[in-house]
Amino acid sequence: MSGRSLGDAEFGRLDDTSASAYQRAVLLGRFVRAEIAAALDMGEPEVIRAEETLMTMRLLRPMPGTPEVLVPVSPDAAAADLVGPVENEIRDLQQSVADVKSQMLGLLPAYFETRRRRNQAEAFDVITDVGVLQSMLDEWGARCRSELLTVQPGGNRSNVDMKKAEANALTRLRRGVGIRHLYQHTIRSDVTACDYVRNIVAEGAEVRTTDEVVDRMFIYDREVAFLPEQQVEGRRPGAIVVREPGLVAFLCKVYEHQWAGAAPFVPGTPETADIADDLKRSIIRLMAQGHKDEMVARRLGMSVRTCRRHIARIMEEMESTSRFQTGVNVALYGLLGADFAPAGAAPGEGAAAALPRTS
């Protein structure tokens, strides 16, 4: 292939003057400057420029045996002569691109197998750079073959973020990847989130909600899990990447346990009273444990204003005039069950003493 690039190709431009000169040359059977200048009322410089343009565009060529005589060439023959070499170069480039792609794709099996072995060898990674983390999530999302499990606390994600997430989810679903999302109940009142859930559920995704989740978690193909970095100050938290098979399997069991206790969510279908009761019990439990409104709101993935509205409604339903009285009424009515112990309970009282025991 020649060293000339496609960007170097110059085809010229056929202007009105040159086109008129070409038509006159066709009529005369040859390009005669004096006759064309007289017929078109052109000066000598204009005729010379038109001749050069027509030569550049292969619309004129020397007569065989009489090179000083220029004769017109049919436009289709001129076009073939002018762009033929470039078309050949394009075909060569397309073949080169196809060859490179074929060679690169041939490396995919070795790449995935090597990555699998490396993942087993590198059990954990701490990713502090948010840009690198996003690139890793994008890569695993593109590589995901069978299943994506997510736990995502809170809500109020921007419309732009949700649209991007929806496009990614639909792409994965359509190539056969199963998707399960676990959110908190409060997402049911988020209009943007409901649109996202409605669209992906229609393509086969499953979505459930629960009152409270431990933290964010992404699991790809039950091979790698992304967990949020903890106790970070002065910067955005990154993630812990877990590849150790035993721990990933344990995290999958934790996920299945949370999933089993959650309620299916399909926007547009009637909600059961259990959702509202579940949320109410969670608020009461956290209040009785002594948590402030801000902490209750954060734990349940809602705004402080919404949280206070729920608390006010609970206090009204329980005919309470203070948090203290609400706690007393909770105990009297047994709303949290026999295993619950409020903040300040003595050791061994209620569920606070039911820590895991070793045999």
Short mmCIF file of C-alpha atoms in Angstrom, two decimals:
data_model
loop_
_atom_site.label_atom_id
_atom_site.label_comp_id
_atom_site.label_asym_id
_atom_site.label_seq_id
_atom_site.Cartn_x
_atom_site.Cartn_y
_atom_site.Cartn_z
CA MET A 1 0.00 0.00 0.00
CA SER A 2 1.39 3.46 -0.89
CA GLY A 3 2.57 5.91 1.75
CA ARG A 4 -0.10 8.41 0.76
CA SER A 5 -2.99 8.64 3.25
CA LEU A 6 -6.62 9.18 2.42
CA GLY A 7 -6.40 12.64 3.89
CA ASP A 8 -3.86 13.53 1.16
CA ALA A 9 -6.30 12.81 -1.68
CA GLU A 10 -7.27 15.99 -3.58
CA PHE A 11 -10.08 15.70 -6.09
CA GLY A 12 -10.53 19.38 -6.86
CA ARG A 13 -13.84 21.12 -7.29
CA LEU A 14 -15.74 21.64 -10.53
CA ASP A 15 -16.90 25.27 -10.67
CA ASP A 16 -19.40 26.74 -13.09
CA THR A 17 -16.75 28.23 -15.36
CA SER A 18 -14.86 24.95 -15.68
CA ALA A 19 -18.13 23.07 -16.26
CA SER A 20 -19.07 25.46 -19.09
CA ALA A 21 -15.59 25.06 -20.61
CA TYR A 22 -15.95 21.27 -20.41
CA GLN A 23 -19.32 21.37 -22.19
CA ARG A 24 -17.81 23.51 -24.95
CA ALA A 25 -14.86 21.11 -25.29
CA VAL A 26 -17.29 18.19 -25.68
CA LEU A 27 -19.08 20.13 -28.41
CA LEU A 28 -15.78 20.89 -30.18
CA GLY A 29 -14.32 17.41 -29.57
CA ARG A 30 -11.20 18.93 -28.06
CA PHE A 31 -10.13 21.73 -25.71
CA VAL A 32 -9.06 24.70 -27.80
CA ARG A 33 -8.30 27.70 -25.62
CA ALA A 34 -8.94 30.40 -28.20
CA GLU A 35 -12.27 29.00 -29.36
CA ILE A 36 -13.54 28.34 -25.82
CA ALA A 37 -12.46 31.82 -24.66
CA ALA A 38 -14.28 33.42 -27.57
CA ALA A 39 -17.42 31.32 -27.16
CA LEU A 40 -17.68 31.88 -23.40
CA ASP A 41 -16.31 35.45 -23.37
CA MET A 42 -13.46 34.45 -21.06
CA GLY A 43 -10.00 35.91 -20.63
CA GLU A 44 -6.89 33.82 -21.17
CA PRO A 45 -6.18 33.39 -17.40
CA GLU A 46 -9.72 32.05 -16.86
CA VAL A 47 -9.38 29.58 -19.73
CA ILE A 48 -6.02 28.35 -18.40
CA ARG A 49 -7.45 27.91 -14.89
CA ALA A 50 -10.47 25.99 -16.29
CA GLU A 51 -8.11 23.75 -18.28
CA GLU A 52 -6.05 22.98 -15.18
CA THR A 53 -9.18 22.18 -13.18
CA LEU A 54 -10.46 19.81 -15.87
CA MET A 55 -7.08 18.11 -16.09
CA THR A 56 -6.99 17.67 -12.30
CA MET A 57 -10.42 16.08 -12.41
CA ARG A 58 -9.41 13.77 -15.29
CA LEU A 59 -12.08 15.33 -17.55
CA LEU A 60 -9.38 16.21 -20.11
CA ARG A 61 -6.49 14.05 -21.28
CA PRO A 62 -3.89 14.22 -24.03
CA MET A 63 -4.84 12.60 -27.33
CA PRO A 64 -2.82 9.42 -27.93
CA GLY A 65 -0.06 10.20 -30.44
CA THR A 66 -0.74 13.95 -30.19
CA PRO A 67 -0.11 14.89 -26.57
CA GLU A 68 -0.43 18.64 -27.20
CA VAL A 69 -4.12 18.15 -28.04
CA LEU A 70 -6.48 17.75 -25.08
CA VAL A 71 -9.72 15.83 -25.59
CA PRO A 72 -12.70 15.53 -23.19
CA VAL A 73 -13.29 12.31 -21.23
CA SER A 74 -16.70 10.99 -20.21
CA PRO A 75 -17.57 11.80 -16.57
CA ASP A 76 -17.88 8.14 -15.54
CA ALA A 77 -14.47 7.27 -16.95
CA ALA A 78 -12.98 10.36 -15.32
CA ALA A 79 -14.52 9.45 -11.95
CA ALA A 80 -13.13 5.90 -12.15
CA ASP A 81 -9.68 7.24 -13.02
CA LEU A 82 -9.81 9.86 -10.27
CA VAL A 83 -11.17 7.91 -7.29
CA GLY A 84 -10.23 4.36 -8.24
CA PRO A 85 -6.87 4.39 -6.40
CA VAL A 86 -8.50 5.83 -3.30
CA GLU A 87 -11.27 3.22 -3.41
CA ASN A 88 -8.61 0.52 -3.60
CA GLU A 89 -6.85 2.08 -0.62
CA ILE A 90 -10.12 2.10 1.34
CA ARG A 91 -10.66 -1.58 0.57
CA ASP A 92 -7.11 -2.33 1.70
CA LEU A 93 -7.66 -0.41 4.95
CA GLN A 94 -10.96 -2.19 5.60
CA GLN A 95 -9.25 -5.53 5.12
CA SER A 96 -6.44 -4.46 7.46
CA VAL A 97 -8.99 -3.41 10.10
CA ALA A 98 -10.81 -6.74 9.76
CA ASP A 99 -7.52 -8.63 10.10
CA VAL A 100 -6.55 -6.69 13.25
CA LYS A 101 -9.97 -7.25 14.82
CA SER A 102 -9.81 -10.95 14.05
CA GLN A 103 -6.37 -11.24 15.65
CA MET A 104 -7.44 -9.30 18.75
CA LEU A 105 -10.67 -11.27 19.23
CA GLY A 106 -8.64 -14.46 18.96
CA LEU A 107 -6.93 -13.42 22.20
CA LEU A 108 -10.20 -13.14 24.16
CA PRO A 109 -10.32 -16.73 25.50
CA ALA A 110 -6.74 -16.48 26.74
CA TYR A 111 -7.48 -13.05 28.24
CA PHE A 112 -10.52 -14.22 30.21
CA GLU A 113 -8.80 -17.40 31.38
CA THR A 114 -5.73 -15.47 32.52
CA ARG A 115 -7.91 -12.90 34.26
CA ARG A 116 -9.77 -15.70 36.03
CA ARG A 117 -6.49 -17.14 37.29
CA ARG A 118 -5.26 -13.71 38.33
CA ASN A 119 -8.52 -13.03 40.15
CA GLN A 120 -8.02 -16.19 42.19
CA ALA A 121 -4.44 -15.19 42.99
CA GLU A 122 -5.33 -11.59 43.86
CA ALA A 123 -8.03 -12.15 46.43
CA PHE A 124 -8.53 -8.49 47.42
CA ASP A 125 -7.90 -5.04 46.03
CA VAL A 126 -8.52 -1.64 47.60
CA ILE A 127 -9.44 0.86 44.88
CA THR A 128 -9.20 4.43 46.18
CA ASP A 129 -9.35 6.23 42.82
CA VAL A 130 -13.01 6.75 41.93
CA GLY A 131 -12.21 7.02 38.20
CA VAL A 132 -10.37 3.70 38.23
CA LEU A 133 -13.22 2.16 40.22
CA GLN A 134 -15.80 3.30 37.66
CA SER A 135 -13.67 1.85 34.86
CA MET A 136 -13.53 -1.49 36.69
CA LEU A 137 -17.30 -1.49 37.22
CA ASP A 138 -17.83 -0.70 33.53
CA GLU A 139 -15.45 -3.50 32.52
CA TRP A 140 -17.09 -6.09 34.76
CA GLY A 141 -20.51 -4.93 33.60
CA ALA A 142 -19.47 -5.45 29.98
CA ARG A 143 -17.94 -8.86 30.78
CA CYS A 144 -20.86 -10.06 32.91
CA ARG A 145 -22.16 -13.29 31.38
CA SER A 146 -24.87 -14.70 33.63
CA GLU A 147 -25.85 -12.71 36.72
CA LEU A 148 -25.59 -9.29 38.37
CA LEU A 149 -26.69 -8.89 42.00
CA THR A 150 -26.82 -5.45 43.61
CA VAL A 151 -27.72 -3.94 46.96
CA GLN A 152 -28.17 -0.20 46.84
CA PRO A 153 -29.24 1.77 49.90
CA GLY A 154 -30.89 5.16 49.66
CA GLY A 155 -32.18 6.76 46.51
CA ASN A 156 -32.47 10.21 44.93
CA ARG A 157 -30.09 9.45 42.07
CA SER A 158 -30.07 12.01 39.26
CA ASN A 159 -32.10 11.48 36.11
CA VAL A 160 -28.88 11.40 34.04
CA ASP A 161 -27.41 8.64 36.24
CA MET A 162 -30.63 6.61 36.08
CA LYS A 163 -30.83 6.87 32.29
CA LYS A 164 -27.24 5.67 31.97
CA ALA A 165 -27.93 2.83 34.41
CA GLU A 166 -31.07 1.90 32.46
CA ALA A 167 -29.20 1.73 29.15
CA ASN A 168 -26.53 -0.51 30.70
CA ALA A 169 -29.11 -2.75 32.38
CA LEU A 170 -31.17 -3.20 29.22
CA THR A 171 -28.04 -4.09 27.23
CA ARG A 172 -27.12 -6.77 29.78
CA LEU A 173 -30.63 -8.16 30.01
CA ARG A 174 -30.90 -8.48 26.24
CA ARG A 175 -27.73 -10.52 26.07
CA GLY A 176 -29.08 -12.93 28.67
CA VAL A 177 -27.67 -11.59 31.95
CA GLY A 178 -30.01 -11.99 34.93
CA ILE A 179 -30.28 -8.84 37.07
CA ARG A 180 -31.55 -8.56 40.63
CA HIS A 181 -31.65 -5.23 42.46
CA LEU A 182 -32.31 -4.90 46.19
CA TYR A 183 -33.32 -1.41 47.35
CA GLN A 184 -34.87 0.13 50.44
CA HIS A 185 -38.63 0.67 50.65
CA THR A 186 -38.19 4.43 50.32
CA ILE A 187 -37.25 4.07 46.63
CA ARG A 188 -40.90 3.27 45.92
CA SER A 189 -41.73 6.97 46.21
CA ASP A 190 -38.90 8.09 43.90
CA VAL A 191 -40.43 8.86 40.47
CA THR A 192 -37.13 8.59 38.56
CA ALA A 193 -36.28 5.29 40.23
CA CYS A 194 -39.77 3.93 39.54
CA ASP A 195 -39.38 4.67 35.82
CA TYR A 196 -36.05 2.83 35.81
CA VAL A 197 -37.46 -0.17 37.66
CA ARG A 198 -40.56 -0.33 35.47
CA ASN A 199 -38.49 -0.42 32.27
CA ILE A 200 -35.96 -3.04 33.38
CA VAL A 201 -38.59 -5.28 35.00
CA ALA A 202 -40.40 -5.31 31.64
CA GLU A 203 -37.21 -6.84 30.16
CA GLY A 204 -36.89 -9.53 32.83
CA ALA A 205 -35.04 -7.93 35.76
CA GLU A 206 -36.19 -8.58 39.33
CA VAL A 207 -36.40 -5.83 41.95
CA ARG A 208 -37.24 -6.09 45.64
CA THR A 209 -37.22 -3.66 48.55
CA THR A 210 -36.66 -3.98 52.26
CA ASP A 211 -36.64 -1.59 55.19
CA GLU A 212 -32.91 -1.49 55.84
CA VAL A 213 -29.80 -2.85 54.15
CA VAL A 214 -26.28 -3.10 55.52
CA ASP A 215 -24.46 -1.29 52.69
CA ARG A 216 -23.93 -1.10 48.96
CA MET A 217 -22.78 -4.27 47.18
CA PHE A 218 -22.30 -5.43 43.58
CA ILE A 219 -21.65 -9.07 42.68
CA TYR A 220 -20.79 -10.08 39.09
CA ASP A 221 -21.28 -13.69 37.96
CA ARG A 222 -20.68 -14.81 41.58
CA GLU A 223 -16.97 -14.32 40.82
CA VAL A 224 -16.17 -10.83 42.11
CA ALA A 225 -17.84 -8.52 44.63
CA PHE A 226 -17.45 -4.78 45.10
CA LEU A 227 -17.94 -3.48 48.64
CA PRO A 228 -17.70 0.17 49.78
CA GLU A 229 -14.49 1.39 51.38
CA GLN A 230 -15.03 2.21 55.06
CA GLN A 231 -13.85 4.96 57.41
CA VAL A 232 -12.60 7.34 54.73
CA GLU A 233 -11.97 11.00 55.48
CA GLY A 234 -11.11 13.86 53.16
CA ARG A 235 -12.05 12.13 49.90
CA ARG A 236 -14.76 10.11 48.25
CA PRO A 237 -14.72 6.46 49.35
CA GLY A 238 -13.54 3.86 46.89
CA ALA A 239 -14.24 0.14 47.06
CA ILE A 240 -12.92 -3.20 48.22
CA VAL A 241 -12.78 -5.69 45.35
CA VAL A 242 -13.23 -9.26 46.60
CA ARG A 243 -12.24 -12.17 44.38
CA GLU A 244 -11.55 -14.92 46.94
CA PRO A 245 -14.08 -17.65 45.98
CA GLY A 246 -15.03 -18.62 49.53
CA LEU A 247 -15.75 -15.06 50.60
CA VAL A 248 -17.61 -14.26 47.39
CA ALA A 249 -19.77 -17.35 47.99
CA PHE A 250 -20.46 -16.13 51.54
CA LEU A 251 -21.49 -12.68 50.25
CA CYS A 252 -23.84 -14.39 47.79
CA LYS A 253 -25.47 -16.24 50.71
CA VAL A 254 -25.84 -12.94 52.58
CA TYR A 255 -27.48 -11.50 49.48
CA GLU A 256 -29.88 -14.43 49.13
CA HIS A 257 -30.85 -14.07 52.80
CA GLN A 258 -31.66 -10.38 52.33
CA TRP A 259 -33.45 -11.10 49.07
CA ALA A 260 -35.67 -13.77 50.64
CA GLY A 261 -36.92 -11.31 53.27
CA ALA A 262 -37.59 -8.47 50.82
CA ALA A 263 -40.83 -7.54 49.05
CA PRO A 264 -41.16 -7.65 45.23
CA PHE A 265 -41.42 -4.23 43.61
CA VAL A 266 -43.19 -3.67 40.31
CA PRO A 267 -44.19 0.01 39.86
CA GLY A 268 -47.86 0.42 39.04
CA THR A 269 -49.04 -2.56 41.08
CA PRO A 270 -50.81 -1.99 44.41
CA GLU A 271 -48.51 -1.95 47.42
CA THR A 272 -49.33 -4.18 50.33
CA ALA A 273 -49.90 -2.82 53.79
CA ASP A 274 -46.90 -4.89 54.90
CA ILE A 275 -44.54 -2.38 53.25
CA ALA A 276 -45.88 0.54 55.28
CA ASP A 277 -45.96 -1.54 58.46
CA ASP A 278 -42.40 -2.76 57.85
CA LEU A 279 -41.18 0.81 57.45
CA LYS A 280 -43.10 1.93 60.52
CA ARG A 281 -41.62 -0.82 62.67
CA SER A 282 -38.12 0.07 61.49
CA ILE A 283 -38.61 3.72 62.44
CA ILE A 284 -39.97 2.78 65.85
CA ARG A 285 -37.10 0.36 66.44
CA LEU A 286 -34.45 2.93 65.57
CA MET A 287 -36.19 5.62 67.65
CA ALA A 288 -36.39 3.30 70.63
CA GLN A 289 -32.68 2.55 70.26
CA GLY A 290 -32.02 6.23 70.83
CA HIS A 291 -31.11 7.28 67.29
CA LYS A 292 -31.70 10.88 66.25
CA ASP A 293 -33.90 11.78 63.28
CA GLU A 294 -30.87 12.26 61.03
CA MET A 295 -29.52 8.78 61.78
CA VAL A 296 -32.95 7.16 61.36
CA ALA A 297 -33.32 8.87 57.98
CA ARG A 298 -29.84 7.79 56.88
CA ARG A 299 -30.37 4.18 57.93
CA LEU A 300 -33.67 3.95 56.07
CA GLY A 301 -32.58 5.86 52.96
CA MET A 302 -34.96 8.80 53.22
CA SER A 303 -34.70 12.53 53.72
CA VAL A 304 -34.82 13.94 57.25
CA ARG A 305 -38.01 15.81 56.38
CA THR A 306 -39.73 12.62 55.22
CA CYS A 307 -38.46 10.78 58.30
CA ARG A 308 -39.89 13.43 60.64
CA ARG A 309 -43.22 13.26 58.81
CA HIS A 310 -43.34 9.50 59.45
CA ILE A 311 -42.39 9.99 63.10
CA ALA A 312 -45.12 12.59 63.56
CA ARG A 313 -47.68 10.21 62.04
CA ILE A 314 -46.52 7.37 64.30
CA MET A 315 -46.74 9.55 67.41
CA GLU A 316 -50.23 10.63 66.36
CA GLU A 317 -51.37 7.03 65.80
CA MET A 318 -49.98 6.04 69.20
CA GLU A 319 -51.52 9.10 70.88
CA SER A 320 -48.10 10.17 72.12
CA THR A 321 -46.98 13.71 72.86
CA SER A 322 -43.24 12.94 73.16
CA ARG A 323 -40.63 10.43 72.08
CA PHE A 324 -40.48 9.12 75.65
CA GLN A 325 -44.20 8.44 75.68
CA THR A 326 -43.91 6.80 72.27
CA GLY A 327 -41.28 4.45 73.70
CA VAL A 328 -43.53 3.61 76.66
CA ASN A 329 -46.45 2.89 74.34
CA VAL A 330 -44.24 0.70 72.15
CA ALA A 331 -43.35 -1.39 75.18
CA LEU A 332 -46.98 -1.54 76.35
CA TYR A 333 -48.34 -2.52 72.96
CA GLY A 334 -45.49 -4.97 72.28
CA LEU A 335 -45.08 -3.57 68.77
CA LEU A 336 -41.45 -4.68 68.42
CA GLY A 337 -41.79 -8.17 69.84
CA ALA A 338 -40.54 -9.80 73.00
CA ASP A 339 -36.93 -9.95 71.83
CA PHE A 340 -36.57 -6.18 71.53
CA ALA A 341 -34.73 -4.22 74.21
CA PRO A 342 -34.67 -0.39 74.13
CA ALA A 343 -31.49 1.63 74.53
CA GLY A 344 -30.08 1.32 78.03
CA ALA A 345 -31.40 -2.19 78.68
CA ALA A 346 -29.40 -4.32 81.07
CA PRO A 347 -27.06 -7.01 79.71
CA GLY A 348 -28.91 -10.14 78.69
CA GLU A 349 -32.21 -8.32 78.04
CA GLY A 350 -33.90 -8.83 74.69
CA ALA A 351 -32.32 -9.23 71.28
CA ALA A 352 -29.25 -7.22 72.22
CA ALA A 353 -27.98 -10.26 74.11
CA ALA A 354 -28.64 -12.64 71.23
CA LEU A 355 -25.16 -12.37 69.73
CA PRO A 356 -23.66 -15.30 67.82
CA ARG A 357 -22.31 -18.00 70.14
CA THR A 358 -19.54 -20.47 69.51
CA SER A 359 -20.14 -24.11 70.30
#
